[in-house]
Structures are given as structure tokens and as C-alpha cells.
Amino acid sequence: MHTKLLLPVIVGPTGVGKTEIAIEVAIRLNAEIISCDSRQVYKYMDIGTAKPTKAQQIRVPHHMIDVVTPDVDYNAWDYAKEARSVINEVVKREKVPLVVGGSGLYLRALIDGFFQVPKPPQIIRERLRRESPSELYRRLIEVDKVTADKLHPNDTQRIMRAIEVYETTKIPMSELKATRVPFNCDPIYVGLTMPMTLLYNRIENRVDLMIENGFINEVKSLLDKGYSPELNSLQTIGYKEVVAYLQDKITLDEAVRLIKQNTCRYAKRQLTWFRALLDIKWIELSDKVMSNIKTQIANIFIHAHSFNKSLDILL
């Protein structure tokens, strides 16, 4: 008898086709999907985050989507705490929780544990936003070199977060991480990948489709609702470029070009992160995905471990 919940997880870069495949796998597993996406948690941000459609959510129940409004400062700790609770509820209903997404930081918080930090005073964030990326990075080296060594100097959002943690608690984030409590589960990882040229083409086509489907109006609607363009939710790929276009800082063509470029770079970073996971089974997709690929992935989860036994374990 397993002493931990056996948790199936499908990961992969943006644009690879996780949603469509995961839905078919979930049907085969009698599963409900736990989204692991740092932007799909936000309401009203649908097109730019490539949320599952209403029809897809009817086919398979989805969780951790449309959790908060864009002005809420939602982070990995919030996600991990709520997602663990949702997983427990899914297990109690004798269904399989299937985690699906591409947000590595959120996945790490869910599986490896999280730590709670009081919300930093707004004055700290406003002050940090006035500093350049190089100034922020130098500051992080001074207060938490361990964390600084793990971050790219241009990863401004995470650098700011680490400095906020230190200034709020007077404890480096690297030390707080040592207090994390891992989730009582054994994750079974399946990674989806494809040749980079094909992935980049899919990303570029998807961006064009987002524009055709009204992405510009979606961002405009958010601004019209009174959401500040400086919010973290609107400073993510796609939204920040469209905001710049709506503010007449760049042309629409330039905005689209930047969205494609930045999304491709993000996909490459995602792959690098997920390739560091231990015991992950990679499935390479082609432009003509095999008809049995979803069954193949479902069988990986089914045959690797017995879900019937794992469902008896409540976390």
C-alpha cells in the first residue's frame, strides 16, 4: 500500500498542446484537471492566457482557473495552498487529480512546499519599481546572494519578490525556503515537447489567432475596468506588449512581433526548467500527432502505479 498520493502531472512549454491532450487523458483516467498556470488564475484574462474554453471545461472539470481578479497580488504560496486543498477534495470524490501546466515556480511550490510571507507594504513595491534591473540585482546580492545566484539579472519580477521578502521579514528568501513542507505525494511526470522550429511556428500561429479572436479588446476591457497597467498580472507576456500598443508607445505590428519573440524565449526557458525534473517521461509530438498519443500518456500514469490504491490516501 502506498503511503503517498500518486499524482499525475503533465508539463511542457507554452503552445505545445497540453490542454487538448490533457483533456483526453483526463477522460481516460476519470480525472479532474488542476491547472498549474500562473496567469490562468486571473479572471477576465482569457484569450491572452489561452484558457481552456467553456466547452473544454464542461468535458472535464478544471480547477485553479478564474480564482482571483487581476488586481490581486497572487503568488506561488497562494497557489500551492489552494491547489493542495483542491487536490484533497478531488481525491475525496474518488477522482484522480491531474496537474497540468507550464508554470515551474507554481509546480515547485505545490510539490516541494511553500513558505508564507506577510504582504509587503505597498511603499516597498513602489520604491523598488523605480530602480533599474541592475540596481535591484545588486541589492539582492547584498541581502540574499544564494537566491541572487539562482536568478538571471534581468528576471526583475522574481528579484523584486526576493527583496520584498527580505525587507518584510528581515530573513533571506533562501533561508525561508528551508522551512517548506513537501506535499505528501509522489508526482509522476510526463513532459510534452516537439522540435523547436515546429513549436515556434505553433506559438506564432497562436499569437496571430489570439489577435484575430479579440485579444486587443480583451486588454482594452481590462484597462477600461480600471485595472492599472502596472499590475503584475498585466506586466506578463502578451498583456504588457498590448498595453504598450494601446498607450501608443509601439505599433500593433511591433507588439505582435514582441509577443511572438518573448513567448518563444519563455517556451525555451520552460523546457530548460522541466528537463531538470527527475524521473520525467518525455513524449515528443510532431505536426501529425499519433492518434494513440493520449492513450499512450494515460497508460504511463496507469501502469507506473496503481491509482486505485493511491485514492485511499488522503493528504
PDB file of C-alpha atoms in Angstrom:
ATOM      1  CA  MET A   1       0.000   0.000   0.000  1.00  0.00           C
ATOM      2  CA  HIS A   2       1.389   3.395  -0.970  1.00  0.00           C
ATOM      3  CA  THR A   3       1.795   5.901   1.822  1.00  0.00           C
ATOM      4  CA  LYS A   4       1.633   8.863  -0.551  1.00  0.00           C
ATOM      5  CA  LEU A   5      -0.809  10.032  -3.161  1.00  0.00           C
ATOM      6  CA  LEU A   6       0.455   9.212  -6.638  1.00  0.00           C
ATOM      7  CA  LEU A   7      -0.043  12.456  -8.535  1.00  0.00           C
ATOM      8  CA  PRO A   8      -0.009  12.502 -12.369  1.00  0.00           C
ATOM      9  CA  VAL A   9       1.500  15.694 -13.802  1.00  0.00           C
ATOM     10  CA  ILE A  10       1.650  16.837 -17.433  1.00  0.00           C
ATOM     11  CA  VAL A  11       4.111  19.646 -18.129  1.00  0.00           C
ATOM     12  CA  GLY A  12       5.556  21.304 -21.191  1.00  0.00           C
ATOM     13  CA  PRO A  13       6.209  24.649 -22.852  1.00  0.00           C
ATOM     14  CA  THR A  14       3.512  27.077 -23.861  1.00  0.00           C
ATOM     15  CA  GLY A  15       1.994  26.257 -27.244  1.00  0.00           C
ATOM     16  CA  VAL A  16       2.865  22.557 -27.236  1.00  0.00           C
ATOM     17  CA  GLY A  17      -0.755  21.440 -26.875  1.00  0.00           C
ATOM     18  CA  LYS A  18      -1.052  20.491 -23.202  1.00  0.00           C
ATOM     19  CA  THR A  19      -4.722  21.443 -22.856  1.00  0.00           C
ATOM     20  CA  GLU A  20      -6.090  19.311 -25.702  1.00  0.00           C
ATOM     21  CA  ILE A  21      -4.029  16.266 -24.775  1.00  0.00           C
ATOM     22  CA  ALA A  22      -4.678  16.598 -21.032  1.00  0.00           C
ATOM     23  CA  ILE A  23      -8.451  16.625 -21.545  1.00  0.00           C
ATOM     24  CA  GLU A  24      -8.366  13.324 -23.416  1.00  0.00           C
ATOM     25  CA  VAL A  25      -6.000  11.827 -20.837  1.00  0.00           C
ATOM     26  CA  ALA A  26      -8.260  13.033 -18.012  1.00  0.00           C
ATOM     27  CA  ILE A  27     -11.253  11.292 -19.589  1.00  0.00           C
ATOM     28  CA  ARG A  28      -9.306   8.032 -19.723  1.00  0.00           C
ATOM     29  CA  LEU A  29      -8.202   8.396 -16.084  1.00  0.00           C
ATOM     30  CA  ASN A  30     -11.570   9.562 -14.693  1.00  0.00           C
ATOM     31  CA  ALA A  31      -9.645  12.651 -13.632  1.00  0.00           C
ATOM     32  CA  GLU A  32     -10.238  16.316 -12.921  1.00  0.00           C
ATOM     33  CA  ILE A  33      -7.634  18.808 -14.104  1.00  0.00           C
ATOM     34  CA  ILE A  34      -5.706  21.012 -11.684  1.00  0.00           C
ATOM     35  CA  SER A  35      -4.353  23.905 -13.743  1.00  0.00           C
ATOM     36  CA  CYS A  36      -0.788  24.914 -12.911  1.00  0.00           C
ATOM     37  CA  ASP A  37      -0.637  28.224 -14.737  1.00  0.00           C
ATOM     38  CA  SER A  38       0.349  31.465 -13.049  1.00  0.00           C
ATOM     39  CA  ARG A  39      -1.917  33.572 -15.289  1.00  0.00           C
ATOM     40  CA  GLN A  40      -4.992  31.423 -15.793  1.00  0.00           C
ATOM     41  CA  VAL A  41      -5.788  32.052 -12.118  1.00  0.00           C
ATOM     42  CA  TYR A  42      -6.910  35.551 -13.142  1.00  0.00           C
ATOM     43  CA  LYS A  43     -10.475  36.337 -14.160  1.00  0.00           C
ATOM     44  CA  TYR A  44     -11.129  38.279 -17.382  1.00  0.00           C
ATOM     45  CA  MET A  45      -7.743  37.221 -18.809  1.00  0.00           C
ATOM     46  CA  ASP A  46      -8.891  34.503 -21.193  1.00  0.00           C
ATOM     47  CA  ILE A  47      -7.536  34.972 -24.703  1.00  0.00           C
ATOM     48  CA  GLY A  48      -4.014  36.029 -23.752  1.00  0.00           C
ATOM     49  CA  THR A  49      -3.604  33.124 -21.322  1.00  0.00           C
ATOM     50  CA  ALA A  50      -5.054  30.509 -23.702  1.00  0.00           C
ATOM     51  CA  LYS A  51      -7.510  29.280 -21.078  1.00  0.00           C
ATOM     52  CA  PRO A  52      -9.460  26.116 -21.772  1.00  0.00           C
ATOM     53  CA  THR A  53     -12.705  27.004 -23.491  1.00  0.00           C
ATOM     54  CA  LYS A  54     -16.055  26.699 -21.711  1.00  0.00           C
ATOM     55  CA  ALA A  55     -16.782  23.611 -23.820  1.00  0.00           C
ATOM     56  CA  GLN A  56     -13.489  22.016 -22.731  1.00  0.00           C
ATOM     57  CA  GLN A  57     -14.215  22.800 -19.091  1.00  0.00           C
ATOM     58  CA  ILE A  58     -17.595  21.129 -19.449  1.00  0.00           C
ATOM     59  CA  ARG A  59     -15.992  17.963 -20.819  1.00  0.00           C
ATOM     60  CA  VAL A  60     -13.573  17.756 -17.876  1.00  0.00           C
ATOM     61  CA  PRO A  61     -13.801  19.741 -14.623  1.00  0.00           C
ATOM     62  CA  HIS A  62     -10.935  22.244 -14.312  1.00  0.00           C
ATOM     63  CA  HIS A  63      -9.680  23.810 -11.088  1.00  0.00           C
ATOM     64  CA  MET A  64      -7.409  26.775 -10.256  1.00  0.00           C
ATOM     65  CA  ILE A  65      -8.797  28.813 -13.157  1.00  0.00           C
ATOM     66  CA  ASP A  66     -10.523  32.203 -12.634  1.00  0.00           C
ATOM     67  CA  VAL A  67      -9.566  32.234  -8.966  1.00  0.00           C
ATOM     68  CA  VAL A  68      -8.931  35.968  -8.422  1.00  0.00           C
ATOM     69  CA  THR A  69      -9.283  39.313 -10.178  1.00  0.00           C
ATOM     70  CA  PRO A  70      -6.221  40.832 -11.921  1.00  0.00           C
ATOM     71  CA  ASP A  71      -5.591  43.341  -9.125  1.00  0.00           C
ATOM     72  CA  VAL A  72      -4.968  40.629  -6.513  1.00  0.00           C
ATOM     73  CA  ASP A  73      -1.323  40.004  -5.688  1.00  0.00           C
ATOM     74  CA  TYR A  74      -1.495  36.232  -6.169  1.00  0.00           C
ATOM     75  CA  ASN A  75       1.723  34.236  -5.819  1.00  0.00           C
ATOM     76  CA  ALA A  76       3.093  30.690  -5.692  1.00  0.00           C
ATOM     77  CA  TRP A  77       2.341  30.383  -1.971  1.00  0.00           C
ATOM     78  CA  ASP A  78      -1.319  31.252  -2.569  1.00  0.00           C
ATOM     79  CA  TYR A  79      -1.481  28.787  -5.437  1.00  0.00           C
ATOM     80  CA  ALA A  80       0.172  25.898  -3.604  1.00  0.00           C
ATOM     81  CA  LYS A  81      -2.018  26.292  -0.533  1.00  0.00           C
ATOM     82  CA  GLU A  82      -5.250  26.381  -2.531  1.00  0.00           C
ATOM     83  CA  ALA A  83      -4.239  23.729  -5.070  1.00  0.00           C
ATOM     84  CA  ARG A  84      -3.358  21.254  -2.308  1.00  0.00           C
ATOM     85  CA  SER A  85      -6.792  21.755  -0.789  1.00  0.00           C
ATOM     86  CA  VAL A  86      -8.470  21.257  -4.174  1.00  0.00           C
ATOM     87  CA  ILE A  87      -6.483  18.073  -4.804  1.00  0.00           C
ATOM     88  CA  ASN A  88      -7.646  16.687  -1.467  1.00  0.00           C
ATOM     89  CA  GLU A  89     -11.268  17.389  -2.386  1.00  0.00           C
ATOM     90  CA  VAL A  90     -10.861  15.694  -5.762  1.00  0.00           C
ATOM     91  CA  VAL A  91      -9.393  12.609  -4.067  1.00  0.00           C
ATOM     92  CA  LYS A  92     -12.259  12.519  -1.566  1.00  0.00           C
ATOM     93  CA  ARG A  93     -14.652  12.305  -4.517  1.00  0.00           C
ATOM     94  CA  GLU A  94     -12.659   9.252  -5.679  1.00  0.00           C
ATOM     95  CA  LYS A  95     -11.475  11.046  -8.795  1.00  0.00           C
ATOM     96  CA  VAL A  96      -7.884  11.362  -9.996  1.00  0.00           C
ATOM     97  CA  PRO A  97      -6.322  14.849  -9.727  1.00  0.00           C
ATOM     98  CA  LEU A  98      -4.335  15.531 -12.910  1.00  0.00           C
ATOM     99  CA  VAL A  99      -1.982  18.519 -12.639  1.00  0.00           C
ATOM    100  CA  VAL A 100      -1.415  20.263 -15.990  1.00  0.00           C
ATOM    101  CA  GLY A 101       0.591  23.379 -16.763  1.00  0.00           C
ATOM    102  CA  GLY A 102       3.776  25.173 -17.594  1.00  0.00           C
ATOM    103  CA  SER A 103       4.468  27.363 -14.557  1.00  0.00           C
ATOM    104  CA  GLY A 104       7.541  25.809 -12.996  1.00  0.00           C
ATOM    105  CA  LEU A 105       7.567  28.011  -9.910  1.00  0.00           C
ATOM    106  CA  TYR A 106       3.943  27.157  -9.088  1.00  0.00           C
ATOM    107  CA  LEU A 107       4.602  23.453  -9.632  1.00  0.00           C
ATOM    108  CA  ARG A 108       7.628  23.566  -7.353  1.00  0.00           C
ATOM    109  CA  ALA A 109       5.611  25.297  -4.642  1.00  0.00           C
ATOM    110  CA  LEU A 110       2.864  22.683  -4.962  1.00  0.00           C
ATOM    111  CA  ILE A 111       5.161  19.655  -4.828  1.00  0.00           C
ATOM    112  CA  ASP A 112       8.170  20.759  -2.772  1.00  0.00           C
ATOM    113  CA  GLY A 113       6.412  23.083  -0.351  1.00  0.00           C
ATOM    114  CA  PHE A 114       5.957  26.785   0.199  1.00  0.00           C
ATOM    115  CA  PHE A 115       6.564  29.405   2.834  1.00  0.00           C
ATOM    116  CA  GLN A 116       4.312  32.241   3.887  1.00  0.00           C
ATOM    117  CA  VAL A 117       5.435  35.851   3.897  1.00  0.00           C
ATOM    118  CA  PRO A 118       3.291  38.783   5.064  1.00  0.00           C
ATOM    119  CA  LYS A 119       2.190  41.014   2.219  1.00  0.00           C
ATOM    120  CA  PRO A 120       4.863  43.702   1.813  1.00  0.00           C
ATOM    121  CA  PRO A 121       3.814  47.334   2.324  1.00  0.00           C
ATOM    122  CA  GLN A 122       2.892  48.980  -0.973  1.00  0.00           C
ATOM    123  CA  ILE A 123       5.549  51.624  -0.384  1.00  0.00           C
ATOM    124  CA  ILE A 124       8.274  48.953  -0.702  1.00  0.00           C
ATOM    125  CA  ARG A 125       6.993  47.768  -4.071  1.00  0.00           C
ATOM    126  CA  GLU A 126       6.599  51.301  -5.384  1.00  0.00           C
ATOM    127  CA  ARG A 127      10.171  52.144  -4.346  1.00  0.00           C
ATOM    128  CA  LEU A 128      11.594  49.008  -5.949  1.00  0.00           C
ATOM    129  CA  ARG A 129       9.754  49.689  -9.209  1.00  0.00           C
ATOM    130  CA  ARG A 130      11.668  52.941  -9.547  1.00  0.00           C
ATOM    131  CA  GLU A 131      15.003  51.120  -9.501  1.00  0.00           C
ATOM    132  CA  SER A 132      16.704  49.696 -12.581  1.00  0.00           C
ATOM    133  CA  PRO A 133      17.152  45.918 -13.046  1.00  0.00           C
ATOM    134  CA  SER A 134      20.897  46.236 -12.385  1.00  0.00           C
ATOM    135  CA  GLU A 135      20.283  48.167  -9.150  1.00  0.00           C
ATOM    136  CA  LEU A 136      17.751  45.593  -7.982  1.00  0.00           C
ATOM    137  CA  TYR A 137      20.110  42.723  -8.713  1.00  0.00           C
ATOM    138  CA  ARG A 138      22.970  44.381  -6.830  1.00  0.00           C
ATOM    139  CA  ARG A 139      20.627  44.901  -3.887  1.00  0.00           C
ATOM    140  CA  LEU A 140      19.595  41.226  -3.914  1.00  0.00           C
ATOM    141  CA  ILE A 141      23.236  40.129  -3.935  1.00  0.00           C
ATOM    142  CA  GLU A 142      23.742  42.190  -0.780  1.00  0.00           C
ATOM    143  CA  VAL A 143      20.805  40.711   1.142  1.00  0.00           C
ATOM    144  CA  ASP A 144      20.456  37.198  -0.312  1.00  0.00           C
ATOM    145  CA  LYS A 145      23.329  36.063  -2.521  1.00  0.00           C
ATOM    146  CA  VAL A 146      22.107  32.457  -2.560  1.00  0.00           C
ATOM    147  CA  THR A 147      18.863  33.496  -4.243  1.00  0.00           C
ATOM    148  CA  ALA A 148      20.615  36.021  -6.490  1.00  0.00           C
ATOM    149  CA  ASP A 149      22.932  33.314  -7.833  1.00  0.00           C
ATOM    150  CA  LYS A 150      19.886  31.316  -8.962  1.00  0.00           C
ATOM    151  CA  LEU A 151      18.187  34.166 -10.821  1.00  0.00           C
ATOM    152  CA  HIS A 152      19.002  35.837 -14.117  1.00  0.00           C
ATOM    153  CA  PRO A 153      19.927  39.522 -13.599  1.00  0.00           C
ATOM    154  CA  ASN A 154      17.017  40.526 -15.850  1.00  0.00           C
ATOM    155  CA  ASP A 155      14.417  38.426 -14.005  1.00  0.00           C
ATOM    156  CA  THR A 156      13.090  41.603 -12.429  1.00  0.00           C
ATOM    157  CA  GLN A 157       9.830  40.213 -11.095  1.00  0.00           C
ATOM    158  CA  ARG A 158      11.448  37.417  -9.055  1.00  0.00           C
ATOM    159  CA  ILE A 159      14.314  39.674  -7.952  1.00  0.00           C
ATOM    160  CA  MET A 160      11.808  42.227  -6.657  1.00  0.00           C
ATOM    161  CA  ARG A 161       9.886  39.494  -4.886  1.00  0.00           C
ATOM    162  CA  ALA A 162      13.039  38.234  -3.139  1.00  0.00           C
ATOM    163  CA  ILE A 163      13.940  41.742  -1.997  1.00  0.00           C
ATOM    164  CA  GLU A 164      10.373  42.311  -0.771  1.00  0.00           C
ATOM    165  CA  VAL A 165      10.583  39.096   1.248  1.00  0.00           C
ATOM    166  CA  TYR A 166      13.801  40.233   2.879  1.00  0.00           C
ATOM    167  CA  GLU A 167      12.614  43.769   3.595  1.00  0.00           C
ATOM    168  CA  THR A 168       9.341  42.483   5.029  1.00  0.00           C
ATOM    169  CA  THR A 169      10.742  39.671   7.201  1.00  0.00           C
ATOM    170  CA  LYS A 170      14.448  40.589   7.543  1.00  0.00           C
ATOM    171  CA  ILE A 171      15.097  36.951   6.600  1.00  0.00           C
ATOM    172  CA  PRO A 172      16.571  35.972   3.195  1.00  0.00           C
ATOM    173  CA  MET A 173      14.217  34.016   0.959  1.00  0.00           C
ATOM    174  CA  SER A 174      16.821  31.253   0.697  1.00  0.00           C
ATOM    175  CA  GLU A 175      16.555  30.689   4.454  1.00  0.00           C
ATOM    176  CA  LEU A 176      12.763  30.785   4.449  1.00  0.00           C
ATOM    177  CA  LYS A 177      12.700  28.129   1.743  1.00  0.00           C
ATOM    178  CA  ALA A 178      14.370  25.728   4.155  1.00  0.00           C
ATOM    179  CA  THR A 179      11.165  25.777   6.237  1.00  0.00           C
ATOM    180  CA  ARG A 180       8.991  24.415   3.423  1.00  0.00           C
ATOM    181  CA  VAL A 181       6.911  21.278   3.985  1.00  0.00           C
ATOM    182  CA  PRO A 182       6.707  18.988   0.912  1.00  0.00           C
ATOM    183  CA  PHE A 183       3.331  17.763  -0.320  1.00  0.00           C
ATOM    184  CA  ASN A 184       2.629  14.173   0.707  1.00  0.00           C
ATOM    185  CA  CYS A 185       2.666  12.858  -2.845  1.00  0.00           C
ATOM    186  CA  ASP A 186       4.775  11.071  -5.417  1.00  0.00           C
ATOM    187  CA  PRO A 187       4.484  13.021  -8.677  1.00  0.00           C
ATOM    188  CA  ILE A 188       4.502  11.076 -11.944  1.00  0.00           C
ATOM    189  CA  TYR A 189       5.808  13.493 -14.559  1.00  0.00           C
ATOM    190  CA  VAL A 190       5.086  13.374 -18.278  1.00  0.00           C
ATOM    191  CA  GLY A 191       6.645  16.133 -20.359  1.00  0.00           C
ATOM    192  CA  LEU A 192       5.386  17.170 -23.787  1.00  0.00           C
ATOM    193  CA  THR A 193       7.891  18.515 -26.286  1.00  0.00           C
ATOM    194  CA  MET A 194       8.425  18.901 -30.021  1.00  0.00           C
ATOM    195  CA  PRO A 195      11.135  20.176 -32.389  1.00  0.00           C
ATOM    196  CA  MET A 196      11.796  23.832 -31.627  1.00  0.00           C
ATOM    197  CA  THR A 197      11.105  25.054 -35.152  1.00  0.00           C
ATOM    198  CA  LEU A 198       7.687  23.423 -35.030  1.00  0.00           C
ATOM    199  CA  LEU A 199       6.997  24.774 -31.534  1.00  0.00           C
ATOM    200  CA  TYR A 200       7.960  28.301 -32.568  1.00  0.00           C
ATOM    201  CA  ASN A 201       5.664  28.070 -35.620  1.00  0.00           C
ATOM    202  CA  ARG A 202       2.795  26.938 -33.395  1.00  0.00           C
ATOM    203  CA  ILE A 203       3.437  29.819 -30.999  1.00  0.00           C
ATOM    204  CA  GLU A 204       3.490  32.381 -33.809  1.00  0.00           C
ATOM    205  CA  ASN A 205       0.277  30.991 -35.289  1.00  0.00           C
ATOM    206  CA  ARG A 206      -1.382  31.009 -31.881  1.00  0.00           C
ATOM    207  CA  VAL A 207      -0.452  34.655 -31.314  1.00  0.00           C
ATOM    208  CA  ASP A 208      -1.979  35.566 -34.689  1.00  0.00           C
ATOM    209  CA  LEU A 209      -5.132  33.667 -33.718  1.00  0.00           C
ATOM    210  CA  MET A 210      -5.293  35.475 -30.357  1.00  0.00           C
ATOM    211  CA  ILE A 211      -5.215  38.817 -32.159  1.00  0.00           C
ATOM    212  CA  GLU A 212      -7.945  37.646 -34.552  1.00  0.00           C
ATOM    213  CA  ASN A 213     -10.070  36.444 -31.619  1.00  0.00           C
ATOM    214  CA  GLY A 214     -10.068  39.848 -29.913  1.00  0.00           C
ATOM    215  CA  PHE A 215      -7.005  39.930 -27.652  1.00  0.00           C
ATOM    216  CA  ILE A 216      -6.615  43.690 -28.135  1.00  0.00           C
ATOM    217  CA  ASN A 217     -10.188  44.271 -26.980  1.00  0.00           C
ATOM    218  CA  GLU A 218      -9.649  41.960 -24.005  1.00  0.00           C
ATOM    219  CA  VAL A 219      -6.734  44.078 -22.788  1.00  0.00           C
ATOM    220  CA  LYS A 220      -8.604  47.302 -23.508  1.00  0.00           C
ATOM    221  CA  SER A 221     -11.547  45.996 -21.480  1.00  0.00           C
ATOM    222  CA  LEU A 222      -9.255  45.318 -18.518  1.00  0.00           C
ATOM    223  CA  LEU A 223      -7.953  48.888 -18.643  1.00  0.00           C
ATOM    224  CA  ASP A 224     -11.488  50.227 -19.035  1.00  0.00           C
ATOM    225  CA  LYS A 225     -12.469  48.314 -15.890  1.00  0.00           C
ATOM    226  CA  GLY A 226      -9.861  50.363 -14.044  1.00  0.00           C
ATOM    227  CA  TYR A 227      -7.103  47.773 -13.750  1.00  0.00           C
ATOM    228  CA  SER A 228      -3.721  49.509 -13.702  1.00  0.00           C
ATOM    229  CA  PRO A 229      -1.283  48.572 -16.483  1.00  0.00           C
ATOM    230  CA  GLU A 230       1.374  48.384 -13.750  1.00  0.00           C
ATOM    231  CA  LEU A 231      -0.248  45.349 -12.109  1.00  0.00           C
ATOM    232  CA  ASN A 232       1.881  42.211 -12.109  1.00  0.00           C
ATOM    233  CA  SER A 233      -0.882  40.380 -13.980  1.00  0.00           C
ATOM    234  CA  LEU A 234      -0.720  42.919 -16.821  1.00  0.00           C
ATOM    235  CA  GLN A 235       3.056  43.001 -16.902  1.00  0.00           C
ATOM    236  CA  THR A 236       3.229  39.470 -18.290  1.00  0.00           C
ATOM    237  CA  ILE A 237       3.972  38.359 -21.839  1.00  0.00           C
ATOM    238  CA  GLY A 238       1.290  39.402 -24.276  1.00  0.00           C
ATOM    239  CA  TYR A 239      -0.511  41.797 -21.985  1.00  0.00           C
ATOM    240  CA  LYS A 240       2.403  44.174 -21.463  1.00  0.00           C
ATOM    241  CA  GLU A 241       3.037  44.427 -25.217  1.00  0.00           C
ATOM    242  CA  VAL A 242      -0.625  45.125 -25.984  1.00  0.00           C
ATOM    243  CA  VAL A 243      -0.728  47.693 -23.177  1.00  0.00           C
ATOM    244  CA  ALA A 244       2.256  49.428 -24.782  1.00  0.00           C
ATOM    245  CA  TYR A 245       0.392  49.453 -28.110  1.00  0.00           C
ATOM    246  CA  LEU A 246      -2.762  50.874 -26.522  1.00  0.00           C
ATOM    247  CA  GLN A 247      -0.631  53.577 -24.911  1.00  0.00           C
ATOM    248  CA  ASP A 248       0.729  54.483 -28.377  1.00  0.00           C
ATOM    249  CA  LYS A 249       4.255  53.513 -27.367  1.00  0.00           C
ATOM    250  CA  ILE A 250       4.634  50.918 -30.145  1.00  0.00           C
ATOM    251  CA  THR A 251       2.755  49.904 -33.285  1.00  0.00           C
ATOM    252  CA  LEU A 252       0.464  46.873 -33.425  1.00  0.00           C
ATOM    253  CA  ASP A 253       2.913  45.085 -35.722  1.00  0.00           C
ATOM    254  CA  GLU A 254       5.708  45.686 -33.209  1.00  0.00           C
ATOM    255  CA  ALA A 255       3.511  44.472 -30.358  1.00  0.00           C
ATOM    256  CA  VAL A 256       2.715  41.246 -32.204  1.00  0.00           C
ATOM    257  CA  ARG A 257       6.378  40.727 -33.084  1.00  0.00           C
ATOM    258  CA  LEU A 258       7.411  41.197 -29.455  1.00  0.00           C
ATOM    259  CA  ILE A 259       4.715  38.863 -28.164  1.00  0.00           C
ATOM    260  CA  LYS A 260       5.929  36.132 -30.518  1.00  0.00           C
ATOM    261  CA  GLN A 261       9.578  36.736 -29.660  1.00  0.00           C
ATOM    262  CA  ASN A 262       9.054  36.857 -25.900  1.00  0.00           C
ATOM    263  CA  THR A 263       6.760  33.819 -25.909  1.00  0.00           C
ATOM    264  CA  CYS A 264       9.301  31.747 -27.838  1.00  0.00           C
ATOM    265  CA  ARG A 265      12.010  32.739 -25.370  1.00  0.00           C
ATOM    266  CA  TYR A 266       9.731  31.828 -22.476  1.00  0.00           C
ATOM    267  CA  ALA A 267       8.997  28.420 -24.015  1.00  0.00           C
ATOM    268  CA  LYS A 268      12.722  27.738 -24.245  1.00  0.00           C
ATOM    269  CA  ARG A 269      13.166  28.651 -20.554  1.00  0.00           C
ATOM    270  CA  GLN A 270      10.261  26.380 -19.619  1.00  0.00           C
ATOM    271  CA  LEU A 271      11.865  23.424 -21.372  1.00  0.00           C
ATOM    272  CA  THR A 272      15.150  24.066 -19.595  1.00  0.00           C
ATOM    273  CA  TRP A 273      13.365  24.112 -16.237  1.00  0.00           C
ATOM    274  CA  PHE A 274      11.320  20.957 -16.814  1.00  0.00           C
ATOM    275  CA  ARG A 275      14.285  18.996 -18.149  1.00  0.00           C
ATOM    276  CA  ALA A 276      15.810  19.307 -14.687  1.00  0.00           C
ATOM    277  CA  LEU A 277      12.945  17.296 -13.175  1.00  0.00           C
ATOM    278  CA  LEU A 278      13.873  13.821 -12.025  1.00  0.00           C
ATOM    279  CA  ASP A 279      12.156  10.736 -13.463  1.00  0.00           C
ATOM    280  CA  ILE A 280      10.230  12.626 -16.125  1.00  0.00           C
ATOM    281  CA  LYS A 281       8.966  10.706 -19.173  1.00  0.00           C
ATOM    282  CA  TRP A 282       9.225  12.855 -22.292  1.00  0.00           C
ATOM    283  CA  ILE A 283       6.800  12.489 -25.196  1.00  0.00           C
ATOM    284  CA  GLU A 284       7.861  14.196 -28.426  1.00  0.00           C
ATOM    285  CA  LEU A 285       4.974  15.378 -30.563  1.00  0.00           C
ATOM    286  CA  SER A 286       5.045  16.011 -34.289  1.00  0.00           C
ATOM    287  CA  ASP A 287       2.914  18.139 -36.553  1.00  0.00           C
ATOM    288  CA  LYS A 288       0.845  14.989 -37.159  1.00  0.00           C
ATOM    289  CA  VAL A 289       0.294  13.741 -33.631  1.00  0.00           C
ATOM    290  CA  MET A 290      -0.217   9.996 -33.436  1.00  0.00           C
ATOM    291  CA  SER A 291      -3.850   9.072 -32.909  1.00  0.00           C
ATOM    292  CA  ASN A 292      -2.964   6.962 -29.867  1.00  0.00           C
ATOM    293  CA  ILE A 293      -0.760   9.562 -28.126  1.00  0.00           C
ATOM    294  CA  LYS A 294      -3.373  10.357 -25.465  1.00  0.00           C
ATOM    295  CA  THR A 295      -3.844   6.673 -24.668  1.00  0.00           C
ATOM    296  CA  GLN A 296      -0.069   6.272 -24.533  1.00  0.00           C
ATOM    297  CA  ILE A 297       0.228   9.054 -21.945  1.00  0.00           C
ATOM    298  CA  ALA A 298      -2.701   7.739 -19.914  1.00  0.00           C
ATOM    299  CA  ASN A 299      -1.077   4.312 -19.852  1.00  0.00           C
ATOM    300  CA  ILE A 300       2.133   5.803 -18.474  1.00  0.00           C
ATOM    301  CA  PHE A 301       0.183   7.015 -15.451  1.00  0.00           C
ATOM    302  CA  ILE A 302      -1.914   3.878 -15.109  1.00  0.00           C
ATOM    303  CA  HIS A 303       0.893   1.361 -15.469  1.00  0.00           C
ATOM    304  CA  ALA A 304       3.506   3.280 -13.477  1.00  0.00           C
ATOM    305  CA  HIS A 305       1.438   2.982 -10.308  1.00  0.00           C
ATOM    306  CA  SER A 306      -1.986   1.831  -9.158  1.00  0.00           C
ATOM    307  CA  PHE A 307      -4.350   4.768  -8.770  1.00  0.00           C
ATOM    308  CA  ASN A 308      -6.906   2.555  -7.075  1.00  0.00           C
ATOM    309  CA  LYS A 309      -4.555   2.229  -4.130  1.00  0.00           C
ATOM    310  CA  SER A 310      -3.442   5.843  -4.165  1.00  0.00           C
ATOM    311  CA  LEU A 311      -7.015   7.095  -3.970  1.00  0.00           C
ATOM    312  CA  ASP A 312      -7.243   5.668  -0.457  1.00  0.00           C
ATOM    313  CA  ILE A 313      -4.592   8.117   0.746  1.00  0.00           C
ATOM    314  CA  LEU A 314      -5.969  11.488   1.860  1.00  0.00           C
ATOM    315  CA  LEU A 315      -3.375  14.184   2.353  1.00  0.00           C
TER     316      LEU A 315
END
